[in-house]
Coordinates of C-alpha atoms in Angstrom, one line a residue:
M1 CA 0.0 0.0 0.0
A2 CA 2.9 2.4 0.8
R3 CA 4.0 2.7 -2.5
F4 CA 1.0 3.5 -3.9
L5 CA 1.4 7.0 -1.3
T6 CA 3.5 9.4 -2.4
R7 CA 3.8 13.0 -1.3
Y8 CA 1.3 14.5 -3.6
T9 CA -1.7 11.7 -2.6
A10 CA -3.7 14.5 -0.9
F11 CA -3.5 16.9 -3.7
Y12 CA -4.4 14.4 -6.1
A13 CA -7.2 13.0 -3.8
V14 CA -9.2 16.7 -3.7
I15 CA -8.5 16.8 -7.4
A16 CA -10.5 13.5 -8.2
A17 CA -12.6 14.5 -5.6
T18 CA -13.7 17.8 -7.2
L19 CA -14.1 16.0 -10.6
F20 CA -16.3 13.5 -8.6
F21 CA -18.7 15.8 -7.3
L22 CA -18.8 18.0 -10.3
V23 CA -20.1 15.1 -12.2
L24 CA -22.5 14.3 -9.2
G25 CA -23.9 18.2 -9.5
A26 CA -24.6 18.0 -13.0
V27 CA -26.2 14.2 -13.2
V28 CA -27.6 13.6 -9.7
N29 CA -28.2 17.1 -7.4
L30 CA -26.9 20.8 -7.7
W31 CA -26.4 20.6 -4.0
W32 CA -23.1 18.5 -5.1
L33 CA -21.5 21.6 -6.8
L34 CA -21.4 22.9 -3.1
A35 CA -19.2 19.9 -2.2
A36 CA -17.2 20.1 -5.3
A37 CA -16.8 24.2 -4.4
L38 CA -15.2 23.0 -1.3
S39 CA -12.8 20.4 -2.6
G40 CA -11.8 23.1 -4.9
A41 CA -10.9 25.2 -2.9
L42 CA -8.6 22.7 -1.5
V43 CA -7.2 22.0 -4.8
I44 CA -6.4 26.0 -5.2
R45 CA -5.3 25.5 -1.9
G46 CA -2.7 22.9 -3.2
I47 CA -1.6 24.6 -6.3
I48 CA -0.4 27.6 -3.8
D49 CA 1.4 25.4 -1.6
I50 CA 3.4 23.9 -4.7
K51 CA 4.2 27.3 -6.1
Q52 CA 5.1 29.2 -2.6
P53 CA 8.6 29.4 -2.0
R54 CA 8.9 29.7 1.8
R55 CA 7.5 26.6 3.6
A56 CA 9.3 23.2 2.4
I57 CA 6.8 20.9 4.0
R58 CA 4.2 22.7 2.2
R59 CA 5.7 22.3 -1.2
N60 CA 6.5 18.8 -0.5
Y61 CA 2.9 17.8 0.7
P62 CA 0.6 20.0 -0.9
V63 CA -2.8 20.2 1.3
I64 CA -2.1 17.9 3.7
G65 CA 1.3 20.0 5.0
N66 CA -0.7 22.9 6.0
L67 CA -1.8 20.2 9.2
R68 CA 1.6 20.7 10.4
F69 CA 0.9 24.5 11.0
I70 CA -2.6 24.2 12.1
F71 CA -1.7 21.8 14.9
E72 CA 1.4 23.8 15.6
Y73 CA -0.6 27.0 16.1
I74 CA -3.3 25.5 18.3
R75 CA -0.9 23.5 20.2
P76 CA -0.6 26.0 23.3
E77 CA -4.5 25.3 23.7
L78 CA -4.2 21.5 23.1
R79 CA -1.4 21.1 25.7
Q80 CA -2.9 23.3 28.3
Y81 CA -6.7 22.1 28.2
F82 CA -6.3 18.3 27.4
F83 CA -2.5 17.1 28.2
E84 CA -1.0 19.4 30.6
D85 CA -0.7 18.3 34.2
D86 CA -2.5 20.1 36.9
T87 CA 1.0 20.1 38.6
D88 CA 3.5 21.2 35.4
E89 CA 4.5 24.9 35.8
T90 CA 4.1 27.0 32.6
P91 CA 4.7 29.2 33.8
F92 CA 1.6 28.6 36.4
S93 CA 0.4 25.3 37.1
R94 CA -3.2 24.8 36.7
E95 CA -3.5 23.8 40.4
E96 CA -1.8 27.4 41.0
R97 CA -4.2 29.3 38.5
S98 CA -7.7 27.5 39.6
L99 CA -6.9 28.4 43.3
V100 CA -6.9 32.5 42.0
Y101 CA -10.1 31.6 39.9
Q102 CA -12.0 30.2 42.7
R103 CA -10.3 32.9 45.5
A104 CA -11.7 35.6 42.8
K105 CA -15.0 34.0 42.3
Q106 CA -15.9 33.0 46.0
T107 CA -16.1 29.1 45.4
V108 CA -14.7 26.6 47.3
D109 CA -10.9 26.5 47.2
V110 CA -10.7 23.6 49.4
R111 CA -9.1 20.1 48.2
A112 CA -10.0 16.2 48.8
F113 CA -8.5 13.1 49.2
G114 CA -4.7 14.4 49.2
T115 CA -2.4 16.5 47.8
Q116 CA -1.3 16.1 44.4
S117 CA 2.3 17.3 45.3
N118 CA 5.2 14.6 45.5
V119 CA 6.2 15.6 49.0
Y120 CA 9.5 13.3 49.1
G121 CA 10.8 15.5 45.8
N122 CA 13.4 17.8 45.7
D123 CA 12.8 21.2 46.5
Y124 CA 8.8 20.2 48.1
E125 CA 8.7 22.8 50.8
W126 CA 6.4 23.2 53.8
I127 CA 5.5 25.3 57.0
N128 CA 6.5 23.8 60.4
H129 CA 3.5 24.2 62.6
S130 CA 3.1 24.0 66.0
M131 CA 1.3 22.2 69.1
E132 CA -0.1 25.5 70.2
P133 CA -2.0 27.2 67.1
G134 CA -2.9 30.8 67.5
K135 CA -6.2 32.6 66.9
I136 CA -6.1 35.7 64.8
A137 CA -9.1 37.9 64.8
D138 CA -8.3 40.4 61.9
T139 CA -6.5 39.1 59.0
D140 CA -6.0 42.7 57.4
F141 CA -2.3 42.4 58.1
R142 CA -0.4 46.0 57.9
I143 CA 2.7 47.9 57.9
T144 CA 3.9 51.1 57.9
V145 CA 5.9 52.3 55.2
G146 CA 8.1 55.6 55.7
G147 CA 11.3 56.3 57.2
R148 CA 12.8 58.8 59.4
D149 CA 12.8 61.7 56.7
C150 CA 9.3 60.4 55.2
T151 CA 6.3 62.9 56.7
K152 CA 3.7 60.9 55.1
P153 CA 4.0 57.3 56.0
V154 CA 1.3 55.0 54.8
S155 CA -0.4 51.9 56.3
L156 CA 0.4 49.2 53.6
S157 CA -1.5 46.0 53.0
V158 CA 0.9 43.1 53.1
F159 CA -0.4 41.8 50.0
N160 CA -0.8 44.4 46.8
I161 CA -0.9 44.4 43.0
S162 CA 2.4 44.6 41.5
A163 CA 3.6 47.3 38.7
M164 CA 2.0 46.7 35.1
S165 CA 1.6 49.8 33.0
F166 CA -1.4 51.2 31.3
G167 CA -0.7 50.1 27.5
A168 CA 0.4 46.6 28.4
L169 CA -2.6 46.2 30.0
S170 CA -6.2 47.7 28.7
G171 CA -8.0 50.5 30.5
N172 CA -10.6 48.1 31.5
A173 CA -8.1 45.9 33.3
V174 CA -6.6 48.7 35.2
L175 CA -10.3 50.1 36.0
A176 CA -10.9 46.4 37.4
L177 CA -7.8 46.3 39.3
N178 CA -7.8 50.1 40.8
K179 CA -11.7 49.6 41.6
G180 CA -10.7 46.2 43.7
A181 CA -8.0 47.9 45.1
A182 CA -10.2 50.3 46.3
M183 CA -13.0 47.8 47.5
G184 CA -10.1 45.8 49.4
N185 CA -7.9 48.8 50.9
F186 CA -4.8 47.8 49.1
V187 CA -2.4 49.6 46.8
H188 CA -1.7 49.4 42.9
D189 CA 1.6 49.8 41.4
T190 CA 0.9 52.1 38.1
G191 CA 3.9 50.5 36.4
E192 CA 6.7 52.5 34.6
G193 CA 4.0 53.5 31.9
G194 CA 2.5 56.7 34.2
I195 CA -0.7 57.4 35.9
S196 CA -3.5 57.0 33.4
S197 CA -7.0 58.4 33.9
Y198 CA -8.0 54.4 34.3
H199 CA -5.9 54.6 37.5
L200 CA -7.6 57.5 38.9
E201 CA -11.3 56.9 38.1
H202 CA -12.3 54.8 41.1
G203 CA -9.9 56.2 43.6
G204 CA -7.7 53.2 44.1
A205 CA -4.6 54.1 46.2
L206 CA -1.3 54.1 43.8
I207 CA 2.2 53.2 43.9
W208 CA 3.7 55.3 40.8
N209 CA 6.0 53.8 39.3
I210 CA 8.8 56.0 37.7
G211 CA 11.3 54.3 35.0
S212 CA 14.1 55.6 33.2
G213 CA 11.5 56.6 30.3
Y214 CA 10.4 59.1 33.1
F215 CA 6.6 58.7 31.3
G216 CA 4.4 61.1 33.6
C217 CA 7.0 63.3 34.7
R218 CA 9.3 63.9 31.5
D219 CA 10.5 67.1 29.3
E220 CA 9.9 67.3 25.6
H221 CA 13.8 65.8 25.3
G222 CA 12.6 62.4 27.7
N223 CA 14.5 63.9 30.8
F224 CA 13.3 63.9 34.3
S225 CA 10.8 67.4 35.0
E226 CA 10.4 68.5 38.5
E227 CA 7.2 70.3 37.5
R228 CA 5.6 67.4 36.0
F229 CA 6.6 65.2 38.9
V230 CA 5.2 67.8 41.1
E231 CA 2.1 67.6 39.3
Q232 CA 1.2 64.1 39.2
A233 CA 3.1 63.2 43.0
S234 CA 0.6 65.8 44.5
R235 CA -2.3 63.7 43.9
D236 CA -4.0 62.3 46.7
A237 CA -4.5 58.5 44.9
V238 CA -0.6 58.8 45.1
K239 CA 0.6 57.0 48.3
M240 CA 4.1 56.0 47.3
I241 CA 6.6 56.9 44.7
E242 CA 9.0 53.9 43.4
I243 CA 12.2 54.3 41.1
K244 CA 12.7 51.1 38.6
L245 CA 16.0 50.3 38.3
S246 CA 15.4 46.8 36.8
Q247 CA 12.3 44.6 35.7
G248 CA 12.7 41.2 37.1
A249 CA 11.6 39.3 33.7
K250 CA 14.3 41.8 31.6
P251 CA 16.9 43.5 33.6
G252 CA 19.1 45.2 32.1
H253 CA 16.8 45.7 28.9
G254 CA 15.1 48.6 27.7
G255 CA 12.3 48.6 25.3
M256 CA 9.9 50.5 22.6
L257 CA 6.5 50.9 22.1
P258 CA 6.1 51.4 18.6
G259 CA 4.6 54.6 17.3
A260 CA 1.5 52.3 15.6
K261 CA 0.5 51.5 19.2
V262 CA 0.8 54.5 21.1
T263 CA -2.9 55.9 21.2
S264 CA -4.3 59.1 22.2
E265 CA -4.7 57.8 25.8
I266 CA -1.0 56.2 26.1
A267 CA 0.5 59.4 25.1
A268 CA -1.5 61.3 27.5
A269 CA -0.5 59.0 30.5
R270 CA 2.9 59.0 29.7
G271 CA 3.5 62.7 28.3
V272 CA 4.7 61.8 24.6
P273 CA 3.6 62.3 21.3
A274 CA 0.7 60.2 20.0
G275 CA 1.7 57.9 16.9
Q276 CA 5.4 58.3 17.6
D277 CA 7.9 55.1 19.0
C278 CA 8.3 55.6 22.8
V279 CA 11.3 54.5 24.0
S280 CA 12.1 53.2 27.5
P281 CA 16.2 53.6 27.8
V282 CA 18.4 50.8 29.0
H283 CA 19.4 53.5 32.2
H284 CA 18.2 56.3 34.1
S285 CA 19.8 59.8 32.7
A286 CA 18.7 61.4 36.6
F287 CA 21.3 60.0 38.0
T288 CA 24.7 57.9 37.2
T289 CA 26.1 56.6 40.4
P290 CA 24.8 55.0 43.5
I291 CA 25.4 58.4 45.5
E292 CA 23.1 59.9 43.0
L293 CA 20.8 57.7 42.9
L294 CA 20.3 58.4 46.7
E295 CA 20.4 61.9 46.2
F296 CA 17.4 61.4 43.4
V297 CA 15.3 59.6 46.2
A298 CA 15.8 62.3 48.5
R299 CA 15.1 64.8 45.7
L300 CA 11.6 62.8 45.0
R301 CA 10.7 62.7 48.5
R302 CA 11.2 66.2 49.2
L303 CA 9.3 67.5 45.6
S304 CA 6.3 65.1 46.8
G305 CA 6.2 66.8 50.0
G306 CA 7.5 63.9 52.3
K307 CA 5.7 61.0 50.4
P308 CA 7.6 57.5 50.9
V309 CA 10.1 57.1 48.1
G310 CA 11.9 53.9 47.5
F311 CA 13.2 51.7 44.4
K312 CA 12.5 48.4 42.7
M313 CA 15.3 46.2 41.2
C314 CA 16.5 42.9 40.2
I315 CA 19.9 41.7 41.3
G316 CA 22.5 41.2 39.0
H317 CA 26.0 42.0 39.9
P318 CA 25.9 41.6 43.7
W319 CA 29.1 44.4 44.4
E320 CA 26.4 47.0 42.6
W321 CA 23.9 46.5 45.1
F322 CA 26.7 46.8 47.9
A323 CA 27.4 50.1 46.6
I324 CA 23.9 51.6 46.9
A325 CA 24.4 49.9 50.3
K326 CA 27.5 52.0 50.8
A327 CA 26.2 54.8 49.6
M328 CA 23.5 54.6 52.4
L329 CA 26.1 54.6 54.8
K330 CA 28.1 57.7 53.4
T331 CA 25.5 59.9 52.3
D332 CA 22.8 58.9 55.3
I333 CA 20.2 59.0 52.8
L334 CA 17.8 56.3 53.1
P335 CA 15.4 55.2 50.5
D336 CA 11.6 54.4 52.8
F337 CA 11.7 50.9 51.0
I338 CA 12.9 48.5 48.5
V339 CA 11.4 46.4 46.4
V340 CA 13.4 43.2 45.3
D341 CA 11.8 41.5 41.6
G342 CA 13.0 38.1 41.3
A343 CA 13.7 36.9 37.9
E344 CA 10.7 34.5 37.9
G345 CA 8.8 37.6 37.5
G346 CA 6.7 38.5 34.4
T347 CA 6.2 40.9 31.4
G348 CA 4.2 41.8 28.2
A349 CA 7.2 41.1 26.1
A350 CA 10.8 40.2 26.6
P351 CA 13.8 38.2 24.8
V352 CA 13.4 34.4 25.9
E353 CA 17.1 34.6 27.1
F354 CA 16.3 37.2 29.5
I355 CA 13.1 35.5 30.5
D356 CA 15.2 32.3 31.0
H357 CA 18.3 33.8 32.2
V358 CA 19.2 36.7 33.0
G359 CA 18.8 38.2 36.7
T360 CA 18.7 36.5 40.5
P361 CA 15.5 34.5 41.4
L362 CA 13.4 36.4 44.3
R363 CA 14.5 33.7 47.1
E364 CA 18.2 34.4 46.8
A365 CA 17.8 38.0 45.7
L366 CA 15.7 38.9 48.4
R367 CA 17.8 37.3 51.0
L368 CA 20.9 39.0 50.0
V369 CA 19.1 42.4 50.1
H370 CA 17.6 41.7 53.5
N371 CA 21.1 40.3 55.3
T372 CA 22.9 43.4 53.7
L373 CA 20.6 45.8 55.5
V374 CA 20.9 43.7 58.7
G375 CA 24.7 43.7 58.2
I376 CA 24.8 47.7 57.9
G377 CA 22.6 48.0 60.9
L378 CA 19.9 49.6 58.3
R379 CA 17.1 47.0 58.4
D380 CA 15.0 48.1 60.6
K381 CA 14.9 51.6 59.0
I382 CA 13.8 50.1 55.5
K383 CA 10.8 48.3 54.5
L384 CA 11.2 45.6 51.8
G385 CA 8.8 44.4 49.3
A386 CA 8.8 41.2 47.4
S387 CA 7.5 40.3 43.8
G388 CA 7.9 37.4 41.4
K389 CA 5.6 34.6 40.8
I390 CA 3.9 35.0 44.3
I391 CA 0.1 34.1 44.0
S392 CA -0.7 31.6 47.0
A393 CA -0.7 32.3 50.8
F394 CA 2.6 30.2 51.2
D395 CA 4.2 32.2 48.6
M396 CA 3.7 34.9 50.8
A397 CA 4.9 33.1 54.1
R398 CA 8.1 32.0 52.3
A399 CA 8.7 35.7 51.1
F400 CA 7.7 36.9 55.0
A401 CA 10.3 34.4 56.1
L402 CA 13.2 35.2 53.9
G403 CA 12.8 38.8 55.1
A404 CA 9.9 40.6 53.3
D405 CA 7.8 43.1 55.0
W406 CA 5.1 42.8 52.1
C407 CA 4.4 41.0 48.8
N408 CA 3.1 42.4 45.4
S409 CA 1.5 40.1 42.6
A410 CA 1.0 40.8 39.2
R411 CA 0.1 37.7 37.1
G412 CA -2.1 36.8 40.4
F413 CA -4.3 39.7 40.0
M414 CA -4.2 39.0 36.0
F415 CA -6.1 35.9 37.1
A416 CA -8.6 37.3 39.0
I417 CA -9.9 39.5 36.2
G418 CA -9.7 36.7 33.8
C419 CA -6.2 36.1 32.1
I420 CA -6.4 32.6 31.1
Q421 CA -2.3 32.2 30.4
A422 CA -2.7 32.5 26.8
Q423 CA 0.9 33.9 26.7
V424 CA 0.1 36.3 23.5
C425 CA 0.0 39.5 25.8
H426 CA 2.4 41.1 23.2
T427 CA -0.1 40.5 20.1
G428 CA -2.9 42.5 21.2
K429 CA -5.1 39.6 21.0
C430 CA -5.4 39.0 24.2
P431 CA -8.5 36.6 24.3
T432 CA -10.0 37.7 27.5
G433 CA -9.0 41.4 27.2
V434 CA -6.8 42.1 29.8
T435 CA -3.4 42.7 27.5
T436 CA -5.3 44.3 24.6
Q437 CA -6.0 48.1 23.1
D438 CA -8.5 46.6 20.9
P439 CA -11.9 48.2 22.0
K440 CA -14.0 44.8 21.3
R441 CA -11.9 42.5 22.9
Q442 CA -11.5 44.9 26.2
G443 CA -14.9 45.1 26.1
A444 CA -15.5 41.7 27.2
L445 CA -13.8 42.5 30.4
V446 CA -16.5 43.7 32.5
V447 CA -14.9 46.0 35.2
S448 CA -17.9 45.8 38.1
D449 CA -17.7 41.9 38.0
K450 CA -13.9 42.0 37.8
S451 CA -13.3 44.5 40.6
V452 CA -14.7 42.4 42.9
R453 CA -13.0 39.1 42.0
V454 CA -9.9 41.1 42.5
A455 CA -11.0 42.4 46.2
S456 CA -12.4 38.9 46.6
Y457 CA -8.8 37.2 45.7
H458 CA -7.0 39.6 48.4
R459 CA -9.2 38.8 51.2
I460 CA -9.5 35.2 50.7
T461 CA -5.7 34.9 50.2
L462 CA -4.8 36.9 53.2
D463 CA -7.6 34.8 55.4
A464 CA -5.5 31.3 53.7
L465 CA -2.3 33.3 55.5
G466 CA -4.1 33.8 58.4
E467 CA -4.9 30.3 59.0
L468 CA -1.0 29.2 58.2
L469 CA 0.1 31.6 60.7
E470 CA -2.2 30.4 63.3
A471 CA -1.0 26.9 62.5
A472 CA 2.6 27.8 63.3
G473 CA 1.5 29.5 66.2
L474 CA 2.3 33.0 65.2
S475 CA 0.0 36.2 65.1
H476 CA 1.4 38.2 62.2
P477 CA 3.7 37.7 58.9
D478 CA 6.5 39.8 60.7
E479 CA 6.7 36.9 62.8
L480 CA 8.0 34.7 60.2
R481 CA 11.4 33.8 59.9
P482 CA 13.6 31.0 58.1
H483 CA 13.7 28.4 60.3
H484 CA 9.6 28.3 60.1
I485 CA 9.8 26.9 56.2
A486 CA 11.6 23.4 55.7
R487 CA 12.8 22.2 52.3
R488 CA 13.5 18.6 50.9
V489 CA 17.3 18.6 49.3
A490 CA 19.0 16.0 47.2
N491 CA 19.1 12.6 48.4
G492 CA 15.9 13.2 50.6
G493 CA 17.7 15.4 53.0
V494 CA 15.6 18.2 54.8
R495 CA 16.9 21.8 55.4
V496 CA 15.2 24.8 57.1
L497 CA 15.6 27.8 55.2
S498 CA 17.9 29.3 58.0
A499 CA 20.3 26.8 57.2
L500 CA 20.2 27.3 53.3
F501 CA 19.7 31.0 53.9
P502 CA 21.6 31.7 57.0
D503 CA 21.0 35.0 58.9
L504 CA 23.8 38.0 59.4
E505 CA 24.3 39.5 62.7
T506 CA 23.1 42.9 63.2
G507 CA 26.2 45.4 61.7
E508 CA 28.7 42.7 61.5
L509 CA 29.4 44.1 57.6
L510 CA 30.5 47.3 59.4
Q511 CA 32.6 44.7 61.8
G512 CA 34.6 43.5 58.9
K513 CA 33.1 39.8 59.4
F514 CA 32.3 38.4 56.0
R515 CA 31.3 35.0 57.0
Q516 CA 29.6 34.0 53.8
T517 CA 31.7 34.1 50.5
I518 CA 29.4 36.8 48.9
F519 CA 29.9 39.3 51.2
R520 CA 33.7 37.8 51.6
T521 CA 34.2 38.4 47.6
A522 CA 32.1 41.4 46.7
W523 CA 31.7 43.7 49.5
P524 CA 35.3 45.1 49.4
M525 CA 34.9 45.3 45.3
A526 CA 32.0 47.8 46.3
Q527 CA 32.2 51.7 46.0
A528 CA 29.5 54.5 46.9
E529 CA 30.8 56.7 44.2
S530 CA 30.3 54.3 41.2
F531 CA 28.3 51.0 40.2
A532 CA 32.0 49.8 38.7
P533 CA 33.8 47.4 40.9
L534 CA 37.1 48.5 42.5
Y535 CA 38.7 45.2 41.0
S536 CA 37.9 42.4 38.9
L537 CA 36.0 39.8 40.4
S538 CA 38.3 37.1 38.8
A539 CA 41.1 39.1 40.8
A540 CA 39.1 38.6 44.0
L541 CA 38.6 35.0 44.0
S542 CA 42.4 34.6 42.8
G543 CA 43.3 36.3 46.0
N544 CA 44.9 39.2 44.4
P545 CA 42.5 42.4 45.0
G546 CA 45.2 44.5 44.1
Q547 CA 44.9 43.6 40.4
E548 CA 43.3 47.0 38.1
L549 CA 40.6 45.6 36.2
P550 CA 41.5 45.3 32.6
K551 CA 40.6 47.7 30.1
K552 CA 38.2 47.5 27.4
A553 CA 39.7 47.1 23.7
S554 CA 38.5 50.3 22.5
E555 CA 39.8 52.1 25.8
A556 CA 43.1 50.6 25.8
N557 CA 43.4 51.5 22.2
R558 CA 42.1 55.3 22.8
T559 CA 45.0 55.2 25.9
E560 CA 47.8 54.3 23.1
S561 CA 46.7 56.6 20.7
A562 CA 46.6 59.5 23.3

């Protein structure tokens, strides 16, 4: 049989079918001509396949070769709905997404029969419970953000909406998130795309995120504008100001919104011309050194009338973060807060290499920042936020144990307003209207319904956190410590997080104690005056820190020619 089948068999079959249906249409019934038209369309498709130069499969297998591209196109949906395991993380498992949907819709979020997790697998984690569980009357856990130089401190929920810009999100999505935040008395981070009318309509509290494009506070050249900043920062809705140094999903990468996507609404929010390319530079122009960064923090705090000001970052070279810490000591200028964004954080669009292989994951990054502040004696003066794949109460508990004062979630709240993880955010064709500017698509997202879901997800997740704390014998998230969380490691061993992420003693870095390799190696490399290291990491690891940094070829050539 196989020898009678060729790569053109399907093409020959539709030709034969067309002729057969034409005969039937002429002899038996004219309705057969409809079948002939359909098969004739496939004949035309086959001819196009043979003639087109781009797809070898279609040239070699006309008609039937198109099935390969059809199945490839619908593969994500087939996998998600039919073949994906409940615990497969891609990037969020169906189990995790279902948890958010259930809490947002206020349906049953309990499970019967037993865990689906492999409790003996590597990296399985759990919270150690107490023989004397506690009782928590109010799960609206809050902290106060605002240091000694802040005159308008903020009472902040420990669970808030992470940075997502209008433009990346639809207007209806922003409306639903902000209205939900107002209903639940928590805050909504604007993302670096500026403060739009959608952020203000329902009066939800805002963290104004300012990135390298200074959207909403820029002049005509794209530089920071004091006048525009004061205009926006003086709004009652703006409770905190966050300088974005880097984003977990694509640290060290700028961006550009093509002019075709810069609508009049987006242009108004960002302070840029409509219809022109909108660029987010790789780095800030308002500061270039750690000291200048802190001076910018102090400047924004003064211009805002004393509101809390901090910065958000994903950890890269450790000496750059240490340089900021040393600048705090040298200038005595402190941010009111720092948000640590993990490499597992989400984004609307980023190169695959950046999403997969750039930046430090949240757990290691958060612990490093916490321990550094402890080591220089400033931890009690600066609040820490954590963001990066946090959606459940246990995710929050782990972050609190590693040093966070509060947690932010972006994709969790996206799920609450209907996101199905289609992963087409960058195409403008979001099936649920969350990440599109198409009026018809976003019209499917009903603000009055989704805002209730946002508030419900927040409230029920905090209730679940309260139950975890009760089981552990605690009364507030700030009591969680690394020893409360255990993890199974290789070869069946078990370690509490305090063994995997040891604590520093208060002020020990100031005393020159470097018990951990990362501090012993990178702390001496850092300088408050520059993000550049004093010497190379290779020199530090070789035990010869006096070695100068090698010059780049271009720099060496300039030196020699001079």
